[in-house]
Amino acid sequence: MPELPEVETIRSGLAAQLRGAAIVDLQLYRANLRYDFPVNFKQNILNARILEIERRAKYLLFRLSNKYSIISHLGMSGSWVIQSVNQERKKHDHIVMNLQIGDNSELLSLTYNDPRRFGFVFCEKDENIEQHSSLRNLGIEPLTLNLNAQNLYEKLLKKKTNFKTALLDQTIIAGLGNIYVCEALWRSGISPFDNVHVFCVQQEQVLEKLAALCKNIKEVLQQALEAGGSSLRDYKNASGKAGAFQNNFAVYNRASLPCPKCGLPIQRAVQNGRSSFYCENCQPRMKKEI
DNA sequence: AAAAGCCCCTGGACGC
DNA sequence: TGCGTCCAGGGGCTTT
């Protein structure tokens, strides 16, 4: 479900309410999500305070006062929601933390719900966070200066796959998912089927074109962030509110509807088992010159 | 080694 | 109404 804008929206909502909160109780309602919870998960985080909530790619990092961090990935359908304590437990609520913000204040509960259980939660000592298996191979953070034409060129030159697969690859750029890859390629007039290596070698003005792609990636992410993310079915922010960027999709989920630029019908095709949406007129395939 | 295929899981939409 | 089928925002493991 959540890509960078959705995870960042959740992060900022959680951080605003939970900074400084002490984890006074923790209930796990199953032994695992996608993976088993770590051994000693409960004792490693109980009674610590949440100092800050950060985001890396599509991961949330809860930085705790005891030098541990909680690493959370939401998979396709995970969510963290803040509510009052003693709420009725809902279907697919798997983790409930009771949190105390001030010393004498009322408790809040922070609940992780995930119908498909593709999400996962770890805890790790801060000193080992960078080397954690989930984080150590992540690529460029797209809303930073590190995403630029030169850096992207160096990465894409080494890959022999198509643009759609390459931009979904979290070791190249970390945080893009199916929606924003489709939208960024459409904005850039690049076919999802074009081979990235061939593009780097044969395309004229390749750095200018990659600079435009980088700019479009940043813009679509930024616009989605300002809209509170995209809600297709069940995505909600930390307060339970849906995002609105789905109303601005040019191609994603719009098969056979008119392209906003040229009016021809949007196409859908499957690449590596995932749907790609594109306009074959505005995103023509490169001519191969061999 | 890198790239493609397959799998994890639940639920909603749609066709009959 | 109730099946059966397909599809979904992700990523890691297995196969080629």
Short mmCIF file of C-alpha atoms (C1' of nucleotides) in Angstrom, two decimals:
data_model
loop_
_atom_site.label_atom_id
_atom_site.label_comp_id
_atom_site.label_asym_id
_atom_site.label_seq_id
_atom_site.Cartn_x
_atom_site.Cartn_y
_atom_site.Cartn_z
CA MET A 1 0.00 0.00 0.00
CA PRO A 2 2.09 2.86 1.19
CA GLU A 3 4.84 4.45 -0.79
CA LEU A 4 7.05 7.30 0.35
CA PRO A 5 4.36 10.02 0.54
CA GLU A 6 2.01 7.80 2.53
CA VAL A 7 4.73 6.64 4.92
CA GLU A 8 5.92 10.22 5.39
CA THR A 9 2.36 11.40 6.07
CA ILE A 10 1.97 8.69 8.70
CA ARG A 11 5.37 9.54 10.16
CA SER A 12 4.65 13.22 10.62
CA GLY A 13 1.25 12.52 12.14
CA LEU A 14 2.66 10.01 14.60
CA ALA A 15 5.67 12.13 15.50
CA ALA A 16 3.58 15.20 16.24
CA GLN A 17 1.55 13.30 18.83
CA LEU A 18 3.96 10.74 20.18
CA ARG A 19 7.26 12.54 20.67
CA GLY A 20 8.26 11.97 24.30
CA ALA A 21 5.68 9.28 24.97
CA ALA A 22 6.65 6.36 27.20
CA ILE A 23 5.76 2.83 26.12
CA VAL A 24 4.08 1.57 29.27
CA ASP A 25 2.49 -1.58 27.87
CA LEU A 26 2.74 -3.74 24.77
CA GLN A 27 0.50 -6.52 23.52
CA LEU A 28 1.34 -8.78 20.61
CA TYR A 29 -1.67 -10.70 19.35
CA ARG A 30 0.30 -13.10 17.21
CA ALA A 31 3.80 -14.50 17.06
CA ASN A 32 4.59 -12.98 13.70
CA LEU A 33 3.59 -10.69 10.89
CA ARG A 34 5.53 -11.39 7.74
CA TYR A 35 8.39 -12.47 10.02
CA ASP A 36 8.50 -13.52 13.64
CA PHE A 37 8.79 -10.66 16.09
CA PRO A 38 12.37 -10.46 17.40
CA VAL A 39 13.25 -12.38 20.52
CA ASN A 40 13.05 -9.97 23.49
CA PHE A 41 11.07 -7.48 21.38
CA LYS A 42 8.83 -6.63 24.29
CA GLN A 43 11.51 -6.25 26.93
CA ASN A 44 13.75 -4.24 24.59
CA ILE A 45 11.18 -1.49 24.08
CA LEU A 46 9.02 -1.55 27.21
CA ASN A 47 9.34 1.55 29.41
CA ALA A 48 11.43 3.43 26.85
CA ARG A 49 10.36 6.80 25.54
CA ILE A 50 9.84 7.65 21.87
CA LEU A 51 12.38 10.39 21.16
CA GLU A 52 11.61 10.81 17.47
CA ILE A 53 9.97 9.02 14.56
CA GLU A 54 11.99 9.05 11.36
CA ARG A 55 11.52 7.65 7.87
CA ARG A 56 14.00 5.90 5.61
CA ALA A 57 12.55 4.88 2.22
CA LYS A 58 9.26 3.18 3.14
CA TYR A 59 10.42 2.33 6.66
CA LEU A 60 9.43 4.04 9.89
CA LEU A 61 12.08 4.25 12.60
CA PHE A 62 10.89 4.87 16.15
CA ARG A 63 13.99 6.14 17.96
CA LEU A 64 13.79 5.24 21.62
CA SER A 65 15.41 6.65 24.75
CA ASN A 66 17.15 3.36 25.56
CA LYS A 67 19.30 3.31 22.37
CA TYR A 68 17.00 0.91 20.60
CA SER A 69 14.88 1.68 17.54
CA ILE A 70 11.72 0.04 16.28
CA ILE A 71 11.88 -0.59 12.53
CA SER A 72 8.45 -0.82 10.93
CA HIS A 73 7.50 -1.61 7.34
CA LEU A 74 3.82 -1.41 6.42
CA GLY A 75 3.86 -3.85 3.50
CA MET A 76 0.75 -3.41 1.37
CA SER A 77 -1.92 -2.97 4.02
CA GLY A 78 -0.29 -1.99 7.32
CA SER A 79 -1.27 1.06 9.37
CA TRP A 80 -0.47 2.64 12.73
CA VAL A 81 -3.36 4.44 14.36
CA ILE A 82 -3.49 6.48 17.57
CA GLN A 83 -6.67 6.14 19.60
CA SER A 84 -7.86 6.19 23.18
CA VAL A 85 -7.10 3.16 25.34
CA ASN A 86 -9.57 0.36 25.91
CA GLN A 87 -10.90 0.57 22.38
CA GLU A 88 -12.49 -2.61 21.13
CA ARG A 89 -9.87 -4.66 19.34
CA LYS A 90 -10.60 -4.73 15.61
CA LYS A 91 -9.97 -7.51 13.16
CA HIS A 92 -6.30 -7.60 12.11
CA ASP A 93 -5.10 -5.46 15.01
CA HIS A 94 -1.80 -7.24 15.72
CA ILE A 95 0.14 -4.89 18.01
CA VAL A 96 -1.22 -2.52 20.65
CA MET A 97 1.09 -0.23 22.63
CA ASN A 98 -0.15 1.84 25.52
CA LEU A 99 1.64 5.16 25.63
CA GLN A 100 1.87 7.86 28.25
CA ILE A 101 2.69 11.31 26.92
CA GLY A 102 3.16 13.33 30.12
CA ASP A 103 3.85 12.02 33.59
CA ASN A 104 0.27 12.37 34.79
CA SER A 105 -1.56 12.39 31.48
CA GLU A 106 -4.02 9.86 30.18
CA LEU A 107 -2.85 6.86 28.23
CA LEU A 108 -3.15 6.64 24.47
CA SER A 109 -2.93 3.48 22.47
CA LEU A 110 -0.96 3.01 19.27
CA THR A 111 -2.32 0.11 17.21
CA TYR A 112 -0.77 -1.69 14.26
CA ASN A 113 -3.39 -3.17 11.92
CA ASP A 114 -2.47 -5.18 8.84
CA PRO A 115 -4.96 -7.46 7.05
CA ARG A 116 -2.46 -9.02 4.66
CA ARG A 117 0.43 -9.16 7.15
CA PHE A 118 3.05 -8.29 4.52
CA GLY A 119 4.35 -5.71 6.96
CA PHE A 120 6.98 -6.42 9.59
CA VAL A 121 8.37 -4.94 12.77
CA PHE A 122 11.86 -5.34 14.19
CA CYS A 123 13.81 -3.70 16.95
CA GLU A 124 17.52 -3.07 16.77
CA LYS A 125 20.21 -1.30 18.75
CA ASP A 126 20.85 2.16 17.31
CA GLU A 127 24.49 1.38 16.66
CA ASN A 128 23.43 -1.47 14.35
CA ILE A 129 20.57 0.29 12.56
CA GLU A 130 22.52 1.29 9.45
CA GLN A 131 23.65 -2.29 8.96
CA HIS A 132 20.28 -3.88 9.54
CA SER A 133 19.46 -6.26 6.69
CA SER A 134 16.33 -4.29 5.78
CA LEU A 135 18.12 -0.95 5.57
CA ARG A 136 21.70 -1.49 4.51
CA ASN A 137 21.05 -1.92 0.78
CA LEU A 138 18.61 0.94 0.33
CA GLY A 139 19.42 3.34 -2.49
CA ILE A 140 19.00 7.07 -3.04
CA GLU A 141 16.49 8.92 -0.89
CA PRO A 142 14.48 10.66 -3.63
CA LEU A 143 13.63 13.94 -1.90
CA THR A 144 17.29 14.78 -1.34
CA LEU A 145 20.01 16.32 -3.51
CA ASN A 146 21.43 12.82 -3.90
CA LEU A 147 18.77 12.13 -6.48
CA ASN A 148 20.29 13.88 -9.47
CA ALA A 149 21.04 13.08 -13.08
CA GLN A 150 24.67 12.10 -12.52
CA ASN A 151 23.96 9.71 -9.62
CA LEU A 152 21.02 8.14 -11.41
CA TYR A 153 23.04 7.76 -14.61
CA GLU A 154 25.78 5.89 -12.78
CA LYS A 155 23.25 3.49 -11.27
CA LEU A 156 21.17 2.90 -14.40
CA LEU A 157 24.19 2.37 -16.63
CA LYS A 158 24.97 -0.81 -14.66
CA LYS A 159 21.45 -2.26 -14.90
CA LYS A 160 20.09 -4.32 -17.78
CA THR A 161 16.42 -4.04 -17.10
CA ASN A 162 13.55 -1.77 -18.05
CA PHE A 163 12.69 1.61 -16.51
CA LYS A 164 9.67 0.31 -14.62
CA THR A 165 11.62 -2.43 -12.87
CA ALA A 166 14.64 -0.20 -12.26
CA LEU A 167 12.66 2.57 -10.57
CA LEU A 168 10.86 0.05 -8.37
CA ASP A 169 14.24 -1.37 -7.31
CA GLN A 170 14.77 -0.04 -3.78
CA THR A 171 18.55 -0.40 -4.08
CA ILE A 172 18.55 2.26 -6.83
CA ILE A 173 16.01 4.76 -5.52
CA ALA A 174 14.44 3.98 -2.14
CA GLY A 175 10.81 4.85 -1.56
CA LEU A 176 9.12 4.73 -4.95
CA GLY A 177 6.36 2.21 -5.54
CA ASN A 178 4.04 1.27 -8.36
CA ILE A 179 1.93 4.44 -8.35
CA TYR A 180 4.68 7.04 -8.36
CA VAL A 181 6.91 5.16 -10.80
CA CYS A 182 4.05 5.06 -13.31
CA GLU A 183 3.27 8.74 -12.75
CA ALA A 184 6.90 9.91 -12.91
CA LEU A 185 7.58 7.99 -16.14
CA TRP A 186 4.48 9.46 -17.73
CA ARG A 187 5.47 13.00 -16.70
CA SER A 188 8.90 12.35 -18.21
CA GLY A 189 7.69 10.86 -21.49
CA ILE A 190 9.74 7.71 -20.87
CA SER A 191 8.40 4.27 -21.79
CA PRO A 192 8.31 1.80 -18.89
CA PHE A 193 9.63 -0.83 -21.33
CA ASP A 194 12.80 1.00 -22.36
CA ASN A 195 16.01 -0.68 -21.20
CA VAL A 196 17.86 1.64 -18.84
CA HIS A 197 21.33 0.63 -19.98
CA VAL A 198 20.49 1.13 -23.64
CA PHE A 199 18.90 4.47 -22.71
CA CYS A 200 22.08 5.61 -20.97
CA VAL A 201 24.30 4.55 -23.86
CA GLN A 202 22.20 5.55 -26.86
CA GLN A 203 19.86 8.33 -25.84
CA GLU A 204 20.85 11.81 -26.95
CA GLN A 205 21.12 14.35 -24.13
CA VAL A 206 20.78 11.54 -21.64
CA LEU A 207 21.79 13.65 -18.63
CA GLU A 208 19.20 16.29 -19.48
CA LYS A 209 16.55 13.60 -19.76
CA LEU A 210 17.54 11.99 -16.47
CA ALA A 211 17.56 15.41 -14.83
CA ALA A 212 13.97 15.87 -15.97
CA LEU A 213 13.09 12.41 -14.63
CA CYS A 214 14.62 13.28 -11.25
CA LYS A 215 12.70 16.55 -11.19
CA ASN A 216 9.45 14.77 -12.03
CA ILE A 217 10.01 12.12 -9.34
CA LYS A 218 10.54 14.82 -6.73
CA GLU A 219 7.55 16.83 -7.92
CA VAL A 220 5.09 13.97 -7.96
CA LEU A 221 6.21 12.84 -4.50
CA GLN A 222 6.01 16.39 -3.18
CA GLN A 223 2.55 16.95 -4.63
CA ALA A 224 1.36 13.63 -3.19
CA LEU A 225 2.79 14.60 0.19
CA GLU A 226 0.92 17.90 0.11
CA ALA A 227 -2.29 15.97 -0.63
CA GLY A 228 -1.69 13.65 2.32
CA GLY A 229 -0.81 10.68 0.09
CA SER A 230 -2.97 8.49 -2.14
CA SER A 231 -5.81 6.35 -0.81
CA LEU A 232 -6.92 3.50 -3.05
CA ARG A 233 -8.83 1.44 -0.53
CA ASP A 234 -7.57 1.28 3.01
CA TYR A 235 -4.71 3.74 3.42
CA LYS A 236 -5.26 6.15 6.31
CA ASN A 237 -2.95 8.56 8.08
CA ALA A 238 -2.23 8.43 11.81
CA SER A 239 -5.51 10.17 12.60
CA GLY A 240 -7.52 7.85 10.37
CA LYS A 241 -7.92 10.31 7.49
CA ALA A 242 -7.59 9.32 3.82
CA GLY A 243 -5.28 11.04 1.33
CA ALA A 244 -6.42 12.81 -1.82
CA PHE A 245 -3.68 12.40 -4.43
CA GLN A 246 -5.55 9.52 -6.13
CA ASN A 247 -7.68 12.26 -7.69
CA ASN A 248 -4.59 13.57 -9.47
CA PHE A 249 -3.41 10.36 -11.10
CA ALA A 250 -2.62 10.82 -14.77
CA VAL A 251 -2.14 7.13 -15.59
CA TYR A 252 -2.19 4.91 -12.48
CA ASN A 253 -5.38 2.83 -12.31
CA ARG A 254 -6.70 4.65 -15.40
CA ALA A 255 -6.56 1.94 -18.08
CA SER A 256 -8.62 2.92 -21.16
CA LEU A 257 -9.32 6.40 -19.78
CA PRO A 258 -7.95 9.35 -21.80
CA CYS A 259 -4.37 10.47 -21.36
CA PRO A 260 -4.44 13.99 -19.81
CA LYS A 261 -1.93 15.20 -22.40
CA CYS A 262 -3.07 13.68 -25.69
CA GLY A 263 -6.45 12.10 -25.02
CA LEU A 264 -5.54 8.63 -26.29
CA PRO A 265 -6.50 5.74 -24.00
CA ILE A 266 -4.12 4.81 -21.18
CA GLN A 267 -2.67 1.31 -21.54
CA ARG A 268 -2.13 -1.33 -18.88
CA ALA A 269 0.54 -4.03 -19.13
CA VAL A 270 2.13 -6.42 -16.65
CA GLN A 271 5.87 -6.15 -15.99
CA ASN A 272 7.47 -8.45 -13.44
CA GLY A 273 4.05 -9.31 -12.13
CA ARG A 274 3.03 -5.70 -11.47
CA SER A 275 0.70 -3.49 -13.51
CA SER A 276 2.21 -0.65 -15.49
CA PHE A 277 0.02 2.19 -16.73
CA TYR A 278 1.27 4.40 -19.51
CA CYS A 279 0.40 6.33 -22.68
CA GLU A 280 2.00 4.75 -25.73
CA ASN A 281 1.78 8.05 -27.58
CA CYS A 282 3.35 10.27 -24.89
CA GLN A 283 5.80 7.56 -23.76
CA PRO A 284 7.04 6.10 -27.06
CA ARG A 285 9.57 3.28 -26.94
CA MET A 286 13.12 4.14 -27.96
CA LYS A 287 14.18 3.20 -31.42
CA LYS A 288 16.90 0.58 -31.17
CA GLU A 289 20.01 1.48 -33.12
CA ILE A 290 22.23 -1.54 -33.32
"C1'" DA B 1 25.87 -12.28 -10.76
"C1'" DA B 2 21.85 -10.29 -12.04
"C1'" DA B 3 17.21 -10.58 -13.59
"C1'" DA B 4 12.73 -12.81 -13.71
"C1'" DG B 5 9.28 -15.66 -11.39
"C1'" DC B 6 6.86 -16.94 -7.47
"C1'" DC B 7 5.12 -16.52 -3.02
"C1'" DC B 8 3.41 -14.68 1.33
"C1'" DC B 9 -2.05 -13.06 2.87
"C1'" DT B 10 -6.79 -11.03 3.08
"C1'" DG B 11 -10.47 -8.80 1.02
"C1'" DG B 12 -12.94 -6.10 -2.48
"C1'" DA B 13 -14.84 -5.91 -7.20
"C1'" DC B 14 -16.88 -8.19 -10.75
"C1'" DG B 15 -19.16 -11.90 -13.65
"C1'" DC B 16 -22.24 -15.67 -13.79
"C1'" DT C 1 -27.28 -14.67 -2.54
"C1'" DG C 2 -23.18 -17.19 -3.44
"C1'" DC C 3 -19.76 -18.90 -5.63
"C1'" DG C 4 -15.20 -18.41 -8.58
"C1'" DT C 5 -11.68 -15.41 -10.53
"C1'" DC C 6 -8.76 -11.58 -10.66
"C1'" DC C 7 -6.47 -7.86 -8.66
"C1'" DA C 8 -4.17 -4.83 -5.01
"C1'" DG C 9 0.14 0.55 -2.52
"C1'" DG C 10 5.78 -4.66 -1.34
"C1'" DG C 11 9.67 -7.23 -0.93
"C1'" DG C 12 12.30 -11.34 -0.25
"C1'" DC C 13 13.39 -15.99 -1.61
"C1'" DT C 14 14.09 -19.25 -5.43
"C1'" DT C 15 14.99 -20.27 -10.03
"C1'" DT C 16 17.04 -19.37 -14.40
#
